[in-house]
XYZ file of C-alpha atoms in Angstrom:
503
model
C 96.196 78.762 72.824
C 95.021 81.873 74.655
C 97.374 83.220 77.251
C 96.670 82.463 80.866
C 97.093 85.596 82.975
C 100.244 85.555 85.043
C 100.034 85.886 88.789
C 103.734 86.202 89.480
C 106.338 88.894 89.221
C 107.660 89.406 85.668
C 110.687 87.197 86.273
C 108.855 84.028 85.320
C 107.948 85.132 81.827
C 109.854 88.352 81.473
C 113.120 86.621 82.310
C 112.709 84.397 79.316
C 111.014 86.668 76.866
C 113.816 88.667 75.371
C 115.769 87.826 72.246
C 118.918 87.442 74.269
C 117.276 84.518 76.129
C 118.870 85.818 79.311
C 116.853 86.500 82.446
C 116.069 90.155 82.932
C 117.534 91.740 85.988
C 115.629 94.113 88.192
C 117.898 96.891 87.090
C 120.742 98.537 88.905
C 120.340 99.015 92.640
C 118.460 102.150 93.574
C 120.959 104.904 94.016
C 120.741 106.840 97.239
C 120.836 110.422 96.050
C 120.306 111.982 99.426
C 123.276 113.928 100.592
C 124.349 115.052 104.026
C 122.443 118.304 103.532
C 119.105 116.553 103.017
C 116.728 116.973 105.989
C 115.919 113.770 107.896
C 112.590 112.330 106.705
C 111.165 112.119 110.209
C 111.151 115.900 110.583
C 107.922 116.239 108.617
C 104.601 114.437 108.366
C 105.314 113.787 104.691
C 108.643 112.244 105.581
C 106.977 110.178 108.260
C 104.441 108.832 105.794
C 107.137 107.898 103.290
C 109.386 106.312 105.879
C 106.736 104.220 107.599
C 105.006 103.218 104.360
C 108.213 102.052 102.736
C 109.413 100.101 105.746
C 106.143 98.581 106.958
C 103.739 98.470 104.035
C 103.777 94.726 103.400
C 104.069 93.912 107.090
C 100.988 95.992 107.806
C 98.935 94.384 105.038
C 99.711 90.860 106.162
C 99.228 91.648 109.833
C 95.897 93.412 109.315
C 94.304 90.834 107.021
C 94.295 87.172 108.028
C 93.072 86.324 104.515
C 95.824 88.293 102.822
C 97.097 86.904 99.542
C 99.372 88.228 96.868
C 98.398 88.644 93.265
C 99.831 90.458 90.327
C 98.013 93.414 88.881
C 96.301 92.420 85.648
C 97.053 94.849 82.833
C 94.030 95.714 80.662
C 94.726 94.415 77.125
C 93.685 97.788 75.730
C 96.175 99.728 77.874
C 99.480 100.903 76.428
C 101.449 98.877 78.975
C 99.359 95.798 78.235
C 99.862 96.167 74.494
C 103.640 96.627 74.902
C 103.866 93.570 77.134
C 101.865 91.458 74.692
C 104.008 92.631 71.768
C 107.268 91.814 73.561
C 106.012 88.378 74.592
C 104.787 87.552 71.089
C 108.118 88.681 69.656
C 110.006 86.327 71.958
C 107.849 83.287 71.244
C 108.032 84.000 67.496
C 111.809 84.133 67.863
C 111.819 80.788 69.683
C 109.714 79.241 66.902
C 112.200 80.487 64.305
C 115.086 78.925 66.242
C 113.425 75.522 66.621
C 112.307 75.541 62.971
C 115.789 76.321 61.655
C 118.017 73.725 60.005
C 119.777 72.690 62.118
C 117.644 73.788 65.093
C 119.001 76.439 67.423
C 118.285 75.375 71.013
C 119.855 78.339 72.823
C 116.581 79.904 73.949
C 115.000 76.542 74.648
C 117.873 75.681 76.960
C 117.379 78.888 78.918
C 113.678 78.177 79.224
C 114.236 74.623 80.434
C 116.799 75.852 82.920
C 114.338 78.319 84.377
C 111.527 75.765 84.397
C 113.794 73.503 86.451
C 114.440 76.306 88.962
C 110.742 77.029 89.272
C 109.830 73.373 89.801
C 112.496 73.053 92.492
C 111.170 76.182 94.219
C 107.731 74.571 94.447
C 108.983 71.596 96.424
C 108.638 71.262 100.159
C 111.812 70.505 102.158
C 110.819 66.872 102.676
C 110.304 66.134 98.967
C 113.889 64.951 98.389
C 112.998 62.176 95.918
C 111.215 64.567 93.577
C 114.071 67.044 93.923
C 116.574 64.429 92.791
C 114.332 63.321 89.937
C 113.885 66.876 88.575
C 117.607 67.627 88.837
C 118.427 64.447 86.876
C 115.721 64.843 84.242
C 116.543 68.494 83.586
C 120.286 68.335 84.175
C 121.683 71.449 82.519
C 124.973 69.927 81.384
C 123.259 66.920 79.881
C 120.746 69.077 78.037
C 123.555 71.222 76.621
C 125.281 68.117 75.270
C 122.045 66.951 73.649
C 121.528 70.404 72.114
C 125.054 70.434 70.682
C 124.321 67.145 68.926
C 120.920 68.335 67.729
C 119.181 65.731 69.852
C 117.366 67.898 72.389
C 113.783 66.601 72.626
C 111.933 69.783 73.582
C 108.434 68.320 73.279
C 109.365 65.210 75.284
C 110.898 67.322 78.071
C 107.866 69.602 78.060
C 105.602 66.598 78.575
C 107.760 65.506 81.505
C 107.400 69.002 82.995
C 103.628 68.766 82.587
C 103.532 65.489 84.508
C 105.550 67.057 87.310
C 103.261 70.106 87.337
C 100.250 67.808 87.691
C 101.867 66.355 90.831
C 102.779 69.680 92.378
C 99.923 72.015 91.494
C 97.040 72.981 93.762
C 93.644 71.450 92.877
C 92.410 74.692 91.357
C 95.201 74.480 88.740
C 94.351 70.927 87.618
C 92.147 72.141 84.781
C 94.792 74.558 83.461
C 97.432 71.788 83.464
C 95.070 69.344 81.748
C 94.420 71.827 78.949
C 98.140 71.966 78.231
C 98.292 68.203 77.740
C 96.438 68.514 74.426
C 98.962 70.924 72.905
C 101.458 69.373 70.477
C 103.243 72.495 69.278
C 106.377 72.820 71.465
C 106.386 76.633 71.400
C 102.758 76.975 72.434
C 103.272 74.279 75.038
C 106.281 76.024 76.590
C 104.379 79.292 76.604
C 101.470 77.693 78.397
C 103.792 75.956 80.849
C 105.362 79.254 81.872
C 101.999 80.884 82.367
C 100.660 78.096 84.590
C 103.955 77.812 86.478
C 103.572 81.513 87.260
C 100.196 80.790 88.836
C 101.661 77.881 90.774
C 104.482 80.044 92.134
C 101.981 82.567 93.415
C 99.975 79.724 94.977
C 103.100 78.640 96.843
C 103.783 82.194 98.039
C 100.250 82.516 99.386
C 100.409 79.054 100.979
C 103.588 80.104 102.766
C 102.015 83.358 103.932
C 98.968 81.545 105.288
C 101.149 78.978 107.066
C 103.178 81.694 108.745
C 100.231 84.073 109.324
C 100.223 83.939 113.154
C 103.968 84.544 113.316
C 103.813 87.252 110.639
C 100.975 89.001 112.426
C 102.815 89.116 115.736
C 105.995 90.245 113.981
C 104.042 92.928 112.142
C 102.696 94.359 115.404
C 106.085 94.448 117.115
C 107.853 95.692 113.984
C 105.476 98.580 113.288
C 105.471 99.660 116.926
C 109.260 99.580 117.082
C 109.595 101.643 113.895
C 107.112 104.193 115.153
C 108.912 104.404 118.479
C 112.158 105.148 116.643
C 110.446 108.070 114.914
C 108.844 109.212 118.176
C 112.230 109.255 119.888
C 113.504 111.620 117.220
C 110.391 113.782 117.163
C 108.629 113.909 120.576
C 105.732 115.956 119.143
C 104.834 113.137 116.766
C 101.603 112.293 118.622
C 100.176 115.828 118.604
C 97.622 115.149 115.876
C 96.716 111.818 117.425
C 96.050 113.530 120.764
C 93.888 116.153 119.044
C 91.967 113.419 117.209
C 91.174 111.514 120.427
C 90.304 114.734 122.259
C 87.729 115.518 119.596
C 86.337 111.972 119.848
C 85.904 112.352 123.596
C 84.163 115.700 123.065
C 81.808 114.113 120.519
C 80.781 111.473 123.058
C 79.985 114.097 125.685
C 77.508 115.527 123.169
C 75.728 112.197 123.760
C 75.150 110.377 120.494
C 73.560 106.972 121.073
C 75.945 104.128 121.744
C 75.904 100.622 120.442
C 74.288 98.109 122.790
C 76.637 95.897 124.723
C 74.186 93.041 125.119
C 72.942 90.357 122.795
C 69.771 92.349 122.219
C 70.585 94.243 119.070
C 67.095 95.473 118.379
C 68.116 98.939 119.444
C 70.209 99.211 116.308
C 67.153 100.525 114.608
C 66.933 103.279 117.174
C 68.004 106.915 116.940
C 70.743 107.997 114.586
C 74.231 108.912 115.820
C 73.536 112.576 115.202
C 70.428 112.747 117.345
C 71.033 114.277 120.743
C 70.101 112.144 123.732
C 70.629 112.296 127.432
C 73.556 109.944 127.941
C 74.775 109.666 131.480
C 77.127 106.760 130.773
C 80.730 107.476 131.765
C 83.316 107.769 129.051
C 85.472 104.729 128.507
C 88.749 104.585 126.543
C 87.348 101.923 124.268
C 84.303 103.972 123.312
C 86.397 107.092 122.775
C 88.680 105.163 120.463
C 85.701 103.676 118.579
C 84.301 107.175 118.126
C 87.683 108.333 116.889
C 87.802 105.586 114.266
C 84.300 106.459 113.105
C 85.269 110.130 112.806
C 87.971 109.122 110.331
C 85.225 108.099 107.907
C 84.072 111.732 107.960
C 87.539 113.209 107.672
C 87.915 116.323 105.565
C 90.536 115.588 102.858
C 91.779 119.155 103.231
C 92.561 118.599 106.915
C 96.243 117.672 107.095
C 96.195 117.088 110.871
C 95.585 113.379 110.323
C 96.456 111.144 113.306
C 100.096 110.088 112.999
C 99.289 106.563 114.148
C 96.978 106.073 111.183
C 98.974 107.660 108.387
C 99.801 104.287 106.888
C 96.096 103.382 106.848
C 94.903 106.669 105.379
C 94.480 105.360 101.853
C 92.562 102.303 103.092
C 90.343 104.537 105.225
C 89.595 106.699 102.191
C 88.634 103.557 100.296
C 86.320 102.518 103.115
C 84.787 105.997 103.142
C 84.156 105.734 99.418
C 82.660 102.266 99.846
C 80.418 103.544 102.651
C 79.168 106.370 100.437
C 78.482 103.962 97.597
C 76.505 101.672 99.918
C 74.558 104.668 101.224
C 73.487 105.572 97.679
C 72.746 101.928 96.796
C 70.622 101.284 99.888
C 68.788 104.598 99.371
C 68.060 103.701 95.737
C 66.729 100.291 96.748
C 64.593 101.753 99.536
C 62.991 104.349 97.256
C 62.566 101.871 94.412
C 60.849 99.323 96.691
C 58.236 101.915 97.657
C 57.195 102.181 94.002
C 57.325 98.504 92.980
C 55.957 96.758 96.060
C 56.979 93.467 97.631
C 56.462 91.349 94.518
C 59.587 92.520 92.694
C 61.704 93.019 95.798
C 60.758 89.581 97.014
C 62.924 88.244 94.231
C 66.634 88.044 95.162
C 67.497 87.956 91.445
C 65.730 91.275 90.824
C 67.361 92.911 93.848
C 70.798 91.667 92.790
C 70.243 93.028 89.286
C 69.331 96.474 90.630
C 72.401 96.384 92.862
C 74.666 95.504 89.941
C 73.178 98.280 87.833
C 73.525 100.845 90.602
C 77.065 99.821 91.546
C 78.240 99.902 87.944
C 76.767 103.311 87.247
C 78.106 104.828 90.486
C 81.726 104.209 89.506
C 81.871 107.701 87.989
C 79.908 109.333 90.809
C 82.813 111.305 92.286
C 83.779 112.848 88.946
C 80.256 113.248 87.535
C 77.736 112.992 90.404
C 74.750 114.583 88.662
C 75.198 112.594 85.461
C 75.782 109.363 87.335
C 72.705 109.615 89.554
C 70.594 110.670 86.532
C 71.676 107.531 84.697
C 70.934 105.436 87.779
C 67.436 106.892 88.067
C 66.727 106.215 84.388
C 68.046 102.663 84.435
C 66.345 101.696 87.688
C 63.017 103.186 86.628
C 63.217 101.400 83.291
C 64.106 98.094 84.973
C 61.159 98.346 87.388
C 58.764 99.345 84.638
C 59.826 96.463 82.372
C 59.857 93.862 85.174
C 56.324 94.777 86.222
C 55.139 94.378 82.654
C 56.908 91.038 82.260
C 55.177 89.732 85.379
C 51.771 90.820 84.104
C 51.457 93.500 86.774
C 50.393 97.104 86.382
C 53.359 99.053 85.048
C 54.336 102.423 86.414
C 52.284 105.334 85.173
C 54.041 108.308 83.656
C 53.412 110.314 86.838
C 54.809 107.547 89.062
C 57.814 107.149 86.778
C 58.545 110.867 86.944
C 58.109 110.856 90.736
C 60.398 107.817 91.084
C 63.104 109.382 88.948
C 62.860 112.653 90.845
C 63.231 110.965 94.222
C 66.134 108.852 93.005
C 67.956 111.910 91.705
C 67.519 113.702 95.031
C 69.289 110.841 96.791
C 72.640 112.260 95.693
C 72.082 115.281 97.945
C 73.414 114.761 101.450
C 70.547 116.770 102.926
C 68.058 114.313 101.369
C 66.200 112.653 104.252
C 66.549 109.104 102.855
C 70.247 109.606 102.195
C 70.771 111.075 105.682
C 68.924 108.287 107.519
C 70.664 105.480 105.623
C 74.070 107.102 106.132
C 73.462 107.417 109.890
C 72.288 103.826 110.187
C 75.313 102.458 108.323
C 77.625 104.424 110.640
C 75.775 103.127 113.670
C 76.155 99.603 112.268
C 79.911 100.159 111.920
C 80.076 101.408 115.500
C 78.348 98.244 116.662
C 80.807 96.181 114.629
C 83.656 97.715 116.612
C 81.944 96.938 119.917
C 80.064 93.691 119.300
C 81.736 92.252 116.210
C 80.372 91.954 112.676
C 78.283 88.790 113.056
C 76.390 89.982 116.127
C 75.775 93.354 114.508
C 74.204 91.639 111.483
C 71.607 89.803 113.583
C 69.098 92.646 113.527
C 69.888 95.286 110.956
C 68.050 98.615 110.970
C 65.343 99.123 108.389
C 66.594 99.880 104.923
C 69.864 97.972 105.321
C 68.725 94.362 104.991
C 69.005 94.428 101.204
C 72.708 95.260 101.415
C 73.544 92.831 104.232
C 76.352 91.072 102.318
C 77.965 94.362 101.314
C 77.678 95.690 104.868
C 79.312 92.548 106.224
C 82.275 93.082 103.883
C 82.594 96.755 104.788
C 82.248 96.029 108.494
C 84.884 93.298 108.440
C 87.382 95.497 106.598
C 86.798 98.302 109.106
C 87.142 95.963 112.086
C 90.319 94.394 110.672
C 91.914 97.792 110.143
C 91.020 99.183 113.555
C 91.845 95.947 115.368
C 95.360 95.834 113.924
C 95.860 99.521 114.608
C 94.850 99.081 118.253
C 97.252 96.174 118.648
C 100.112 98.245 117.304
C 99.408 101.600 118.915
C 97.341 100.592 121.960
C 100.029 101.660 124.480
C 100.174 105.148 122.979
C 96.391 105.472 122.963
C 96.225 104.343 126.587
C 98.669 107.028 127.677
C 96.772 109.751 125.811
C 93.344 108.645 126.996
C 94.449 108.555 130.636
C 94.961 112.303 130.407
C 91.546 112.819 128.783
C 89.419 110.618 131.021
C 89.521 110.957 134.792
C 89.608 107.752 136.853
C 86.141 108.517 138.229
C 84.706 108.607 134.724
C 85.829 105.164 133.601
C 86.755 101.857 135.090
C 89.009 100.968 132.185
C 92.600 102.087 132.429
C 93.947 100.890 129.169
C 92.860 100.285 125.606
C 92.226 96.615 125.089
C 93.319 94.822 121.968
C 90.742 92.134 121.449
């Protein structure tokens, strides 16, 4: 039976997969090697990052994402770690098979496995399920099983079938198929192996169910917890908000240069208007909310070499870098689709299947863009041109001429350059869309997308929601600090708002 990928910490399989048949421990407690001479971590930005990340990382993730769920990282089978893990697991199960096949059978490892299976089943029960709790404790009574093992009468296969029946009662609907597949296995070793793998998935399901049930409480706790931890650091280092103040000051200055703002009415047709970098005459007064929105947008343009990153966003810096990378990838993808559509007409691009295929090709080939930009975009241009050429032929339409193919490939390759007009326009429009997401929300911003973005609507919705979630949570945590800073930047006559709202 092929292994089902685990979705739980190593305890569930790792605890049982050593020749000693004893659960692995997590190792000795981490030794605190810092001495009295070590400088306090809050005295540097690096120390701040480490302190806040360690203390609030999980709290921040849960609080920021209402759909947060936990999953274990899947190790690639070809990786060294994956190969070592597979080898250790196989060695254990081979050892168990030798024990059960011996004369007389050795049930020492089987007993440990059954004991842990019992603990896992009990952990999956809700507090009100007392009858099932009693049943499991009686059926898998450790003392009774030891007595049976000593007399050579331990029925491993029978007990495994009982466990399967209990799993069928307790598992989530999406695990029904995995449990049913185990019912056809008659080899006790393979059956136990499969049971542990599916139980691992069920444990993770229970963890995520618990997180979702407690989400509102966890979110509120996350906000209060992160703010309290930051305040502790601020009390020790009063200059901790210097970079944040500088960041918001720059955002306010950018707005006085009058880039266009997102509409605040239901009419979103103006989204297709001027780009954020085009100067306009904007007489609207500055508002704290718009300054903060501009500040968040500026983070997507942040120079990696600039270490004066806002202190209130240090914990989100990695996620912001990921969003920046995703934005760049969408800019290239939308630019490729826009140029390609001008050469193939509406027939091909009227097919969602064809568009999706081009998007998959582009996305896959852009994975190496940062390390090999010229090679990556060259491969994209070749693959896209070939796909268009072949699809036109398959549909009985006039294929691209050699001149058109060369022109298409040349235009696609130029997309990688930031000064390319298509690249520049698409980039500006995506940033304007993100600005509207912060002001209007994602769904309203999607109602009337600017030209060139409709083909990546689903991807934009995902990017926009991630950006909104991050900034929304950050405002809830640090809103009071932003309000105090912005009151010094914006005079009362310039804005009616007096505090940053967390909506």
